[in-house]
Backbone as a printed PyTorch tensor [residue, N CA C, xyz], in Angstrom:
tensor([[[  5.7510,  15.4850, -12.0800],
         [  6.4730,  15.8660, -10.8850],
         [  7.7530,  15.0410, -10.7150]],

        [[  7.8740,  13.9540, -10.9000],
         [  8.7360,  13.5490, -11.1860],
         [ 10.2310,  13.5330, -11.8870]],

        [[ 10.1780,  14.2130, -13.1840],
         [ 11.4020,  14.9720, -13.4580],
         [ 11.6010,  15.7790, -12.7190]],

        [[ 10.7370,  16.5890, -12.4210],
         [ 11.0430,  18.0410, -11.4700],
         [ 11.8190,  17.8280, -10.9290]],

        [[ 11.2590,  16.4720,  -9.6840],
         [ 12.4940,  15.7710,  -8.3410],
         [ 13.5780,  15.0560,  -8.8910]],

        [[ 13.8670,  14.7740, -10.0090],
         [ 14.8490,  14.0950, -10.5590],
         [ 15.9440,  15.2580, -10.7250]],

        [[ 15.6240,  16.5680, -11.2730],
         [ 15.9480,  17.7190, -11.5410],
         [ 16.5930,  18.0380, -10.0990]],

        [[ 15.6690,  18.4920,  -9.1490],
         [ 16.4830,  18.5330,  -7.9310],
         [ 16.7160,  17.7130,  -7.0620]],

        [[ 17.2770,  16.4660,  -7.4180],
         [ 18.1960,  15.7230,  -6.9020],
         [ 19.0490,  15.8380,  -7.3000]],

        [[ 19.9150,  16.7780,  -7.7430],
         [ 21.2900,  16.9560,  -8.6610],
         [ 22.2420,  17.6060,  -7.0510]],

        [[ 20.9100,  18.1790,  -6.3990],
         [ 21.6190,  19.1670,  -5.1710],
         [ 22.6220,  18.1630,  -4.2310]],

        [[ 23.7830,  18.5950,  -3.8900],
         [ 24.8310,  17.7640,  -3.5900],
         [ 24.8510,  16.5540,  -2.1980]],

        [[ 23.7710,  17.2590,  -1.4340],
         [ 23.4990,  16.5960,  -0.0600],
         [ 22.5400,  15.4250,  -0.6400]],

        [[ 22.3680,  14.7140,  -1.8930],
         [ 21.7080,  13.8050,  -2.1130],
         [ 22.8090,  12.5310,  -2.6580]],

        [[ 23.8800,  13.2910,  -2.8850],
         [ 25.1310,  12.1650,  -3.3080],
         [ 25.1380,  11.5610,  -4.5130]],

        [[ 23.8970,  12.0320,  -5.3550],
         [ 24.1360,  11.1350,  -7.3390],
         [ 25.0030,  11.6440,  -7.9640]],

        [[ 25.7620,  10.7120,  -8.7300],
         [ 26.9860,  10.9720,  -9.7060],
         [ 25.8960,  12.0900, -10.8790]],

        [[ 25.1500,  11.8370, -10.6550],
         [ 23.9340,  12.5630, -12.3820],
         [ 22.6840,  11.7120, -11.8590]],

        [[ 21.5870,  12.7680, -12.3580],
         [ 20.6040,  12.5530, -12.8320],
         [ 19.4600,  12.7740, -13.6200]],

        [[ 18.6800,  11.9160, -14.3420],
         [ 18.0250,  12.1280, -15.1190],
         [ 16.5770,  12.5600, -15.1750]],

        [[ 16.3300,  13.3550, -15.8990],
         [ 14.7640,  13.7570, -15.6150],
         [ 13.5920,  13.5560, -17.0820]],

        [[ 12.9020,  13.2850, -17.0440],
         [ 11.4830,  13.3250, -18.4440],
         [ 10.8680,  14.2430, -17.9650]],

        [[ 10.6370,  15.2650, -19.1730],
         [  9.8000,  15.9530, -18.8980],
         [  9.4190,  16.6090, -17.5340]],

        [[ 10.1250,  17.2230, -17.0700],
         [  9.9740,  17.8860, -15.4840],
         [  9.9160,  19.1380, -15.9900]],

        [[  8.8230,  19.8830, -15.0120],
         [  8.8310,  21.6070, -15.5650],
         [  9.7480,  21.6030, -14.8530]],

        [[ 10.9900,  22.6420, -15.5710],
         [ 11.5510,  23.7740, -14.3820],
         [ 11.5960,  24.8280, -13.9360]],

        [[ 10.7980,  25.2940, -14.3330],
         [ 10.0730,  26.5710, -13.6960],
         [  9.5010,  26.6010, -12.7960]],

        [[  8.6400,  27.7340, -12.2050],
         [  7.8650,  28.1260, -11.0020],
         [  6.4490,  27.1530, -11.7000]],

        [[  6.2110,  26.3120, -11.0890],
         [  5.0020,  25.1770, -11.0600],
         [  3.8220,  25.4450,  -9.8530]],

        [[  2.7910,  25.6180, -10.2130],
         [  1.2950,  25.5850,  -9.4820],
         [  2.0230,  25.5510,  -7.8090]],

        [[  1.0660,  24.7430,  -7.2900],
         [  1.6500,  24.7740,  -5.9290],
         [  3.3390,  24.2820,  -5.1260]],

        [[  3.6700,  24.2600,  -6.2510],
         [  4.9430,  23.4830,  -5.7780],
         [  6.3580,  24.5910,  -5.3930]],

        [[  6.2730,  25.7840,  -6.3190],
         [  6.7190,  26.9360,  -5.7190],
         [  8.0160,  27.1120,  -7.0420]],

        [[  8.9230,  27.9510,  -6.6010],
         [ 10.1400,  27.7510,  -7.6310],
         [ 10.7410,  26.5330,  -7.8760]],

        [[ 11.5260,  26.1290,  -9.2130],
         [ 11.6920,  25.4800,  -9.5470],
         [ 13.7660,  25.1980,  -9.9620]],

        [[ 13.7860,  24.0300, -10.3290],
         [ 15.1930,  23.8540, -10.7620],
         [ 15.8190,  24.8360, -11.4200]],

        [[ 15.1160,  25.4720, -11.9980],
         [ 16.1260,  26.9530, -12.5240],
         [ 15.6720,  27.7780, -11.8480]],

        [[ 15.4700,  27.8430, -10.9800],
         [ 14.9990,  29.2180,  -9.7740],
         [ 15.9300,  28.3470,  -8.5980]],

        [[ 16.6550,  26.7650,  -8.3450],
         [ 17.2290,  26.4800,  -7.4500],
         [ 18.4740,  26.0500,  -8.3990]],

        [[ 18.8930,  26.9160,  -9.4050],
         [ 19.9870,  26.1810, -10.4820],
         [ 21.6270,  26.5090,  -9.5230]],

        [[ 21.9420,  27.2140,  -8.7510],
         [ 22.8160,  27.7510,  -7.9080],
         [ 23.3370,  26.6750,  -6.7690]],

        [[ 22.3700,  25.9390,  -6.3220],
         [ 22.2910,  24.8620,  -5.7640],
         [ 22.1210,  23.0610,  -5.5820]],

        [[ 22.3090,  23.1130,  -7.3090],
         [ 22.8190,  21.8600,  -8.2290],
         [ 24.1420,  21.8840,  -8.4030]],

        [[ 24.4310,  20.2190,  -8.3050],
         [ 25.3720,  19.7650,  -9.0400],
         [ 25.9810,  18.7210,  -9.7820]],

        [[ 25.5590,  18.0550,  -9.4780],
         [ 25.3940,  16.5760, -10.3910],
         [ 25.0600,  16.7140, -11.5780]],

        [[ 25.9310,  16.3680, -12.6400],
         [ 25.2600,  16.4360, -13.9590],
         [ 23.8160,  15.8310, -13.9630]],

        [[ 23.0670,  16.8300, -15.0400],
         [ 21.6850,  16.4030, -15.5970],
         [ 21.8180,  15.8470, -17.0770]],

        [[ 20.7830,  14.9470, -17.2360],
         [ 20.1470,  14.7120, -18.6640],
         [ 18.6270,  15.1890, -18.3430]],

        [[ 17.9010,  15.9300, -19.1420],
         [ 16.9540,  17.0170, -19.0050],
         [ 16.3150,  16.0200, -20.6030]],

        [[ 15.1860,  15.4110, -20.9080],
         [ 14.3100,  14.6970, -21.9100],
         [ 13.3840,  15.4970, -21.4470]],

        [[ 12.7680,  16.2000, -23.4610],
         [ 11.7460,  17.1740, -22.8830],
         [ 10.8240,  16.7180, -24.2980]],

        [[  9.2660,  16.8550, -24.2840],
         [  8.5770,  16.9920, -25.7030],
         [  8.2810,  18.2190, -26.1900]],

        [[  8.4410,  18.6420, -27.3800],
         [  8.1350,  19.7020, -28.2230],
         [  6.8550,  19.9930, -28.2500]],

        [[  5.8120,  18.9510, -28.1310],
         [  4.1830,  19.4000, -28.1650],
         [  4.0500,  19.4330, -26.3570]],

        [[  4.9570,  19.2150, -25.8090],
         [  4.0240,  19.3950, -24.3640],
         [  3.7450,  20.3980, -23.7710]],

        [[  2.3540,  20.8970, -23.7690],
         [  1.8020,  22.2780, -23.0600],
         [  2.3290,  22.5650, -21.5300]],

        [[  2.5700,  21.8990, -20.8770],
         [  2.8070,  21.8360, -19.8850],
         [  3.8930,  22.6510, -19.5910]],

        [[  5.1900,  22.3110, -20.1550],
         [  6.6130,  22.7390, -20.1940],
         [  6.7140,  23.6130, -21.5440]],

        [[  6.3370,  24.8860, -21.7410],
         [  7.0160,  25.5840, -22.5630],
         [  8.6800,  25.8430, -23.3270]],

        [[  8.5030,  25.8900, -24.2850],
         [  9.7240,  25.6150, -24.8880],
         [ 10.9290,  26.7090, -24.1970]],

        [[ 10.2970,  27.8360, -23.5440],
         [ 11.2750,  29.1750, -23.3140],
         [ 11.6000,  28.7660, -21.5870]],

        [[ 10.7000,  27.6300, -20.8330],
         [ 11.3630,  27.2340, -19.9430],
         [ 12.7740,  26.4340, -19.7670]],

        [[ 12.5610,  25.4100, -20.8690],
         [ 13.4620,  24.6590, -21.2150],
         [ 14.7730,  25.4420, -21.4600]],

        [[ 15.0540,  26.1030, -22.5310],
         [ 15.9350,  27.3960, -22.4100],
         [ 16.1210,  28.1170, -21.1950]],

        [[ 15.4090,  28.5710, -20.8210],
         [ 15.5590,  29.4370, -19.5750],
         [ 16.5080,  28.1720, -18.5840]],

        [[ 16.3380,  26.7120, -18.6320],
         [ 16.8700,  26.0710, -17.5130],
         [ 18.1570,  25.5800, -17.9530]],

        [[ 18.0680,  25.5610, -19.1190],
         [ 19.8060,  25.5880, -19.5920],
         [ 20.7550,  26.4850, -19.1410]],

        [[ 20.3920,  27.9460, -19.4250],
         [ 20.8270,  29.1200, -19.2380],
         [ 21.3480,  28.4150, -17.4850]],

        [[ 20.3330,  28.8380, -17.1200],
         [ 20.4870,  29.1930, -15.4130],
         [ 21.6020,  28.0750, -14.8970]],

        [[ 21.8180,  26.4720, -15.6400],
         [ 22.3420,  25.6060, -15.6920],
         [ 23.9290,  26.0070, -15.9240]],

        [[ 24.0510,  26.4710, -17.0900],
         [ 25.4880,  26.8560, -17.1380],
         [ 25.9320,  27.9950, -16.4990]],

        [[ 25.4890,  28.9200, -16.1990],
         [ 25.6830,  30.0310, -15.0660],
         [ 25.9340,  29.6280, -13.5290]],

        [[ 25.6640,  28.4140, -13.6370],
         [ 25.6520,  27.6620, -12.0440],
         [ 26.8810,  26.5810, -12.3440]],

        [[ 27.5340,  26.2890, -13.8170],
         [ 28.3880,  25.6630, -13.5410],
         [ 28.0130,  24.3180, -13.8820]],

        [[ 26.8080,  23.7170, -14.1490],
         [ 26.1670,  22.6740, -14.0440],
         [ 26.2070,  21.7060, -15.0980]],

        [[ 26.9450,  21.0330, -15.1150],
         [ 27.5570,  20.1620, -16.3290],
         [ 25.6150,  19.7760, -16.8050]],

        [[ 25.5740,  19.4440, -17.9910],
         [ 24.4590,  18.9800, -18.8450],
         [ 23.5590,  19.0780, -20.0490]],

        [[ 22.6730,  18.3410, -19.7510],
         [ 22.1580,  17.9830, -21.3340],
         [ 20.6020,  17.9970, -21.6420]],

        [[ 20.2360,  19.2340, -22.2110],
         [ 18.6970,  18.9670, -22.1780],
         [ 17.8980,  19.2200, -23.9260]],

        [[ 17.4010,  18.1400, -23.5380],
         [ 17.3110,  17.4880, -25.6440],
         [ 15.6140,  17.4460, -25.3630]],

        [[ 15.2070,  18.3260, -26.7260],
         [ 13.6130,  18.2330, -26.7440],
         [ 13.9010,  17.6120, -28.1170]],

        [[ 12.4330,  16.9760, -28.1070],
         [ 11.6670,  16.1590, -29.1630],
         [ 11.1210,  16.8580, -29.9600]],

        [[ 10.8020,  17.3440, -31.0070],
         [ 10.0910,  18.0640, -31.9620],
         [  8.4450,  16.9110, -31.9890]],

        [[  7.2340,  18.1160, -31.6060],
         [  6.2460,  16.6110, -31.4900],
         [  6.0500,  15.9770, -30.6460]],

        [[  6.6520,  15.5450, -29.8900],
         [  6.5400,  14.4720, -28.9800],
         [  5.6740,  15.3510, -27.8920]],

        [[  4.8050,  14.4680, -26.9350],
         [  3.9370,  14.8670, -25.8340],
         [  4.2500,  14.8720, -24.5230]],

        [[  4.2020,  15.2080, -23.5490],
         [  4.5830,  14.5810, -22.4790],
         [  4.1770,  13.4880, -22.2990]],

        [[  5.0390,  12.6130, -21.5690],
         [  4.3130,  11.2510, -21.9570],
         [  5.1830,  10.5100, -22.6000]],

        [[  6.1470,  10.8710, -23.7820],
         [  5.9940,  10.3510, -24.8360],
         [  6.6350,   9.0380, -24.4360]],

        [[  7.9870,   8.6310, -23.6710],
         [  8.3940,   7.7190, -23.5000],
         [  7.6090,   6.4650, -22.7210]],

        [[  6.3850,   6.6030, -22.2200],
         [  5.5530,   5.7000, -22.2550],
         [  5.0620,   4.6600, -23.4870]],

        [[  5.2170,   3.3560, -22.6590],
         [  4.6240,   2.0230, -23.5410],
         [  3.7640,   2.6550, -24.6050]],

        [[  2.4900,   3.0740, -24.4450],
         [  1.8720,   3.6090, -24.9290],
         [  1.6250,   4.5330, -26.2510]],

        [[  2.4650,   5.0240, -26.3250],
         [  3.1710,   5.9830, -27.2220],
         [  3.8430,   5.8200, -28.6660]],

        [[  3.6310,   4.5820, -29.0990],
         [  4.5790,   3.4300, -30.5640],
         [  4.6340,   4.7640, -31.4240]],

        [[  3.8720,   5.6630, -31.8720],
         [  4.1600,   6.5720, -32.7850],
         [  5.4580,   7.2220, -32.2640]],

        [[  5.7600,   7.4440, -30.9870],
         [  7.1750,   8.6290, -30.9890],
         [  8.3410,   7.4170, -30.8440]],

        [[  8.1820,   6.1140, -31.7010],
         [  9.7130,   5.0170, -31.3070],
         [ 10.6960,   5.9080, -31.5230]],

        [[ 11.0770,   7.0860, -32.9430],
         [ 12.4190,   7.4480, -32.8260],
         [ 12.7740,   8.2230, -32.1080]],

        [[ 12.0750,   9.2540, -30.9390],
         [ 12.1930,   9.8440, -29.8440],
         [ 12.6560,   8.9350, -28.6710]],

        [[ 12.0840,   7.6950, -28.9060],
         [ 12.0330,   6.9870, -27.3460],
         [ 13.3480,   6.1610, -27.7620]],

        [[ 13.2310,   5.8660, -28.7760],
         [ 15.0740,   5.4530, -29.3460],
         [ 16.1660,   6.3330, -29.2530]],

        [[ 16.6240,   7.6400, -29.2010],
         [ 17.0700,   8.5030, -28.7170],
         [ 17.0570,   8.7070, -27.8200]],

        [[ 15.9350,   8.9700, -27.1860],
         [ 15.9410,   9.0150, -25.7660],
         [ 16.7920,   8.0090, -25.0690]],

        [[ 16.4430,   6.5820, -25.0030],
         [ 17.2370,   5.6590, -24.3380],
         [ 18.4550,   5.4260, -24.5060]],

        [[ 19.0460,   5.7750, -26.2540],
         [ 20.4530,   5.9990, -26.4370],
         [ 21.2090,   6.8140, -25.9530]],

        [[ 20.6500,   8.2200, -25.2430],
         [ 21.4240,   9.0940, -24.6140],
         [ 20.8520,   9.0270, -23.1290]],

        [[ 20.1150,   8.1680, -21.9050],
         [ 20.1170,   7.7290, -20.6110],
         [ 21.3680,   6.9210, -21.1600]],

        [[ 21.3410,   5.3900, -21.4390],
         [ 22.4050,   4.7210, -21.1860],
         [ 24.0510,   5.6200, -21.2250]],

        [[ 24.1480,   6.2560, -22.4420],
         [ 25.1360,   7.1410, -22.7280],
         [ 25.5950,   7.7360, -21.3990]],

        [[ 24.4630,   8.7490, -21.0750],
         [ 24.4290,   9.3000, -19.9840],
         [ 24.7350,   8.3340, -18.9390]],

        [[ 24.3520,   7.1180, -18.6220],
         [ 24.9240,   6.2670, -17.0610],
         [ 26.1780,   5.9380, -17.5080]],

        [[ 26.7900,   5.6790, -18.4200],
         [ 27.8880,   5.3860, -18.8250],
         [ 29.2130,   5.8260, -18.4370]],

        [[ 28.8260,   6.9380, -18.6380],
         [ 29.7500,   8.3790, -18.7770],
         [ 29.9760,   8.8180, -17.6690]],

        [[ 29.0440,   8.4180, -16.4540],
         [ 29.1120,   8.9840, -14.8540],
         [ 30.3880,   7.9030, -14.3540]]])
């Protein structure tokens, strides 16, 4: 849930130069209702969007689907999946995905940089 809200905190009445999300569905989610690409019209803050390739959770055609809706809205950003990687993956925990989580952190800093 957490990316999710990272996702829509991009909306302008929250004031971030950008923000970043792990693994957040953006789609229509269980009880939580529509999602960042169902509210992509109403972003604006650049995103960095970190997603895993094995995570059941977030289908790969969502991820797409939130790009799409992203540049149709104008929405400067960046959403990079892992081939493999789990949700999760950037957790301590995780030593098998280091060159994901090494990437990963090379493009957050990138990303704060650049704002």
């Amino acid at each position: 849930m957490g990316g999710r809200n990272a996702f829509l905190a991009s909306a302008p009445r929250f004031g971030f130069a950008g923000v970043i999300g792990f693994y957040g569905v953006p789609g229509v989610a269980g009880p939580y209702g529509p999602g960042p690409t169902q509210q992509a019209d109403e972003l604006s803050a650049p995103i960095l969007g970190l997603f895993g390739g094995a995570d059941a959770g977030i289908p790969a055609e969502q991820v797409t689907e939130f790009g799409a809706a992203l540049t149709a809205a104008g929405v400067r950003h960046e959403l990079v999946t892992y081939p493999g990687a789990p949700h999760g993956f950037f957790d301590a925990g995780y030593g098998e995905h280091r060159a994901a989580c090494e990437d990963a952190w090379k493009r957050v800093t990138g990303f704060l940089a650049g704002l």
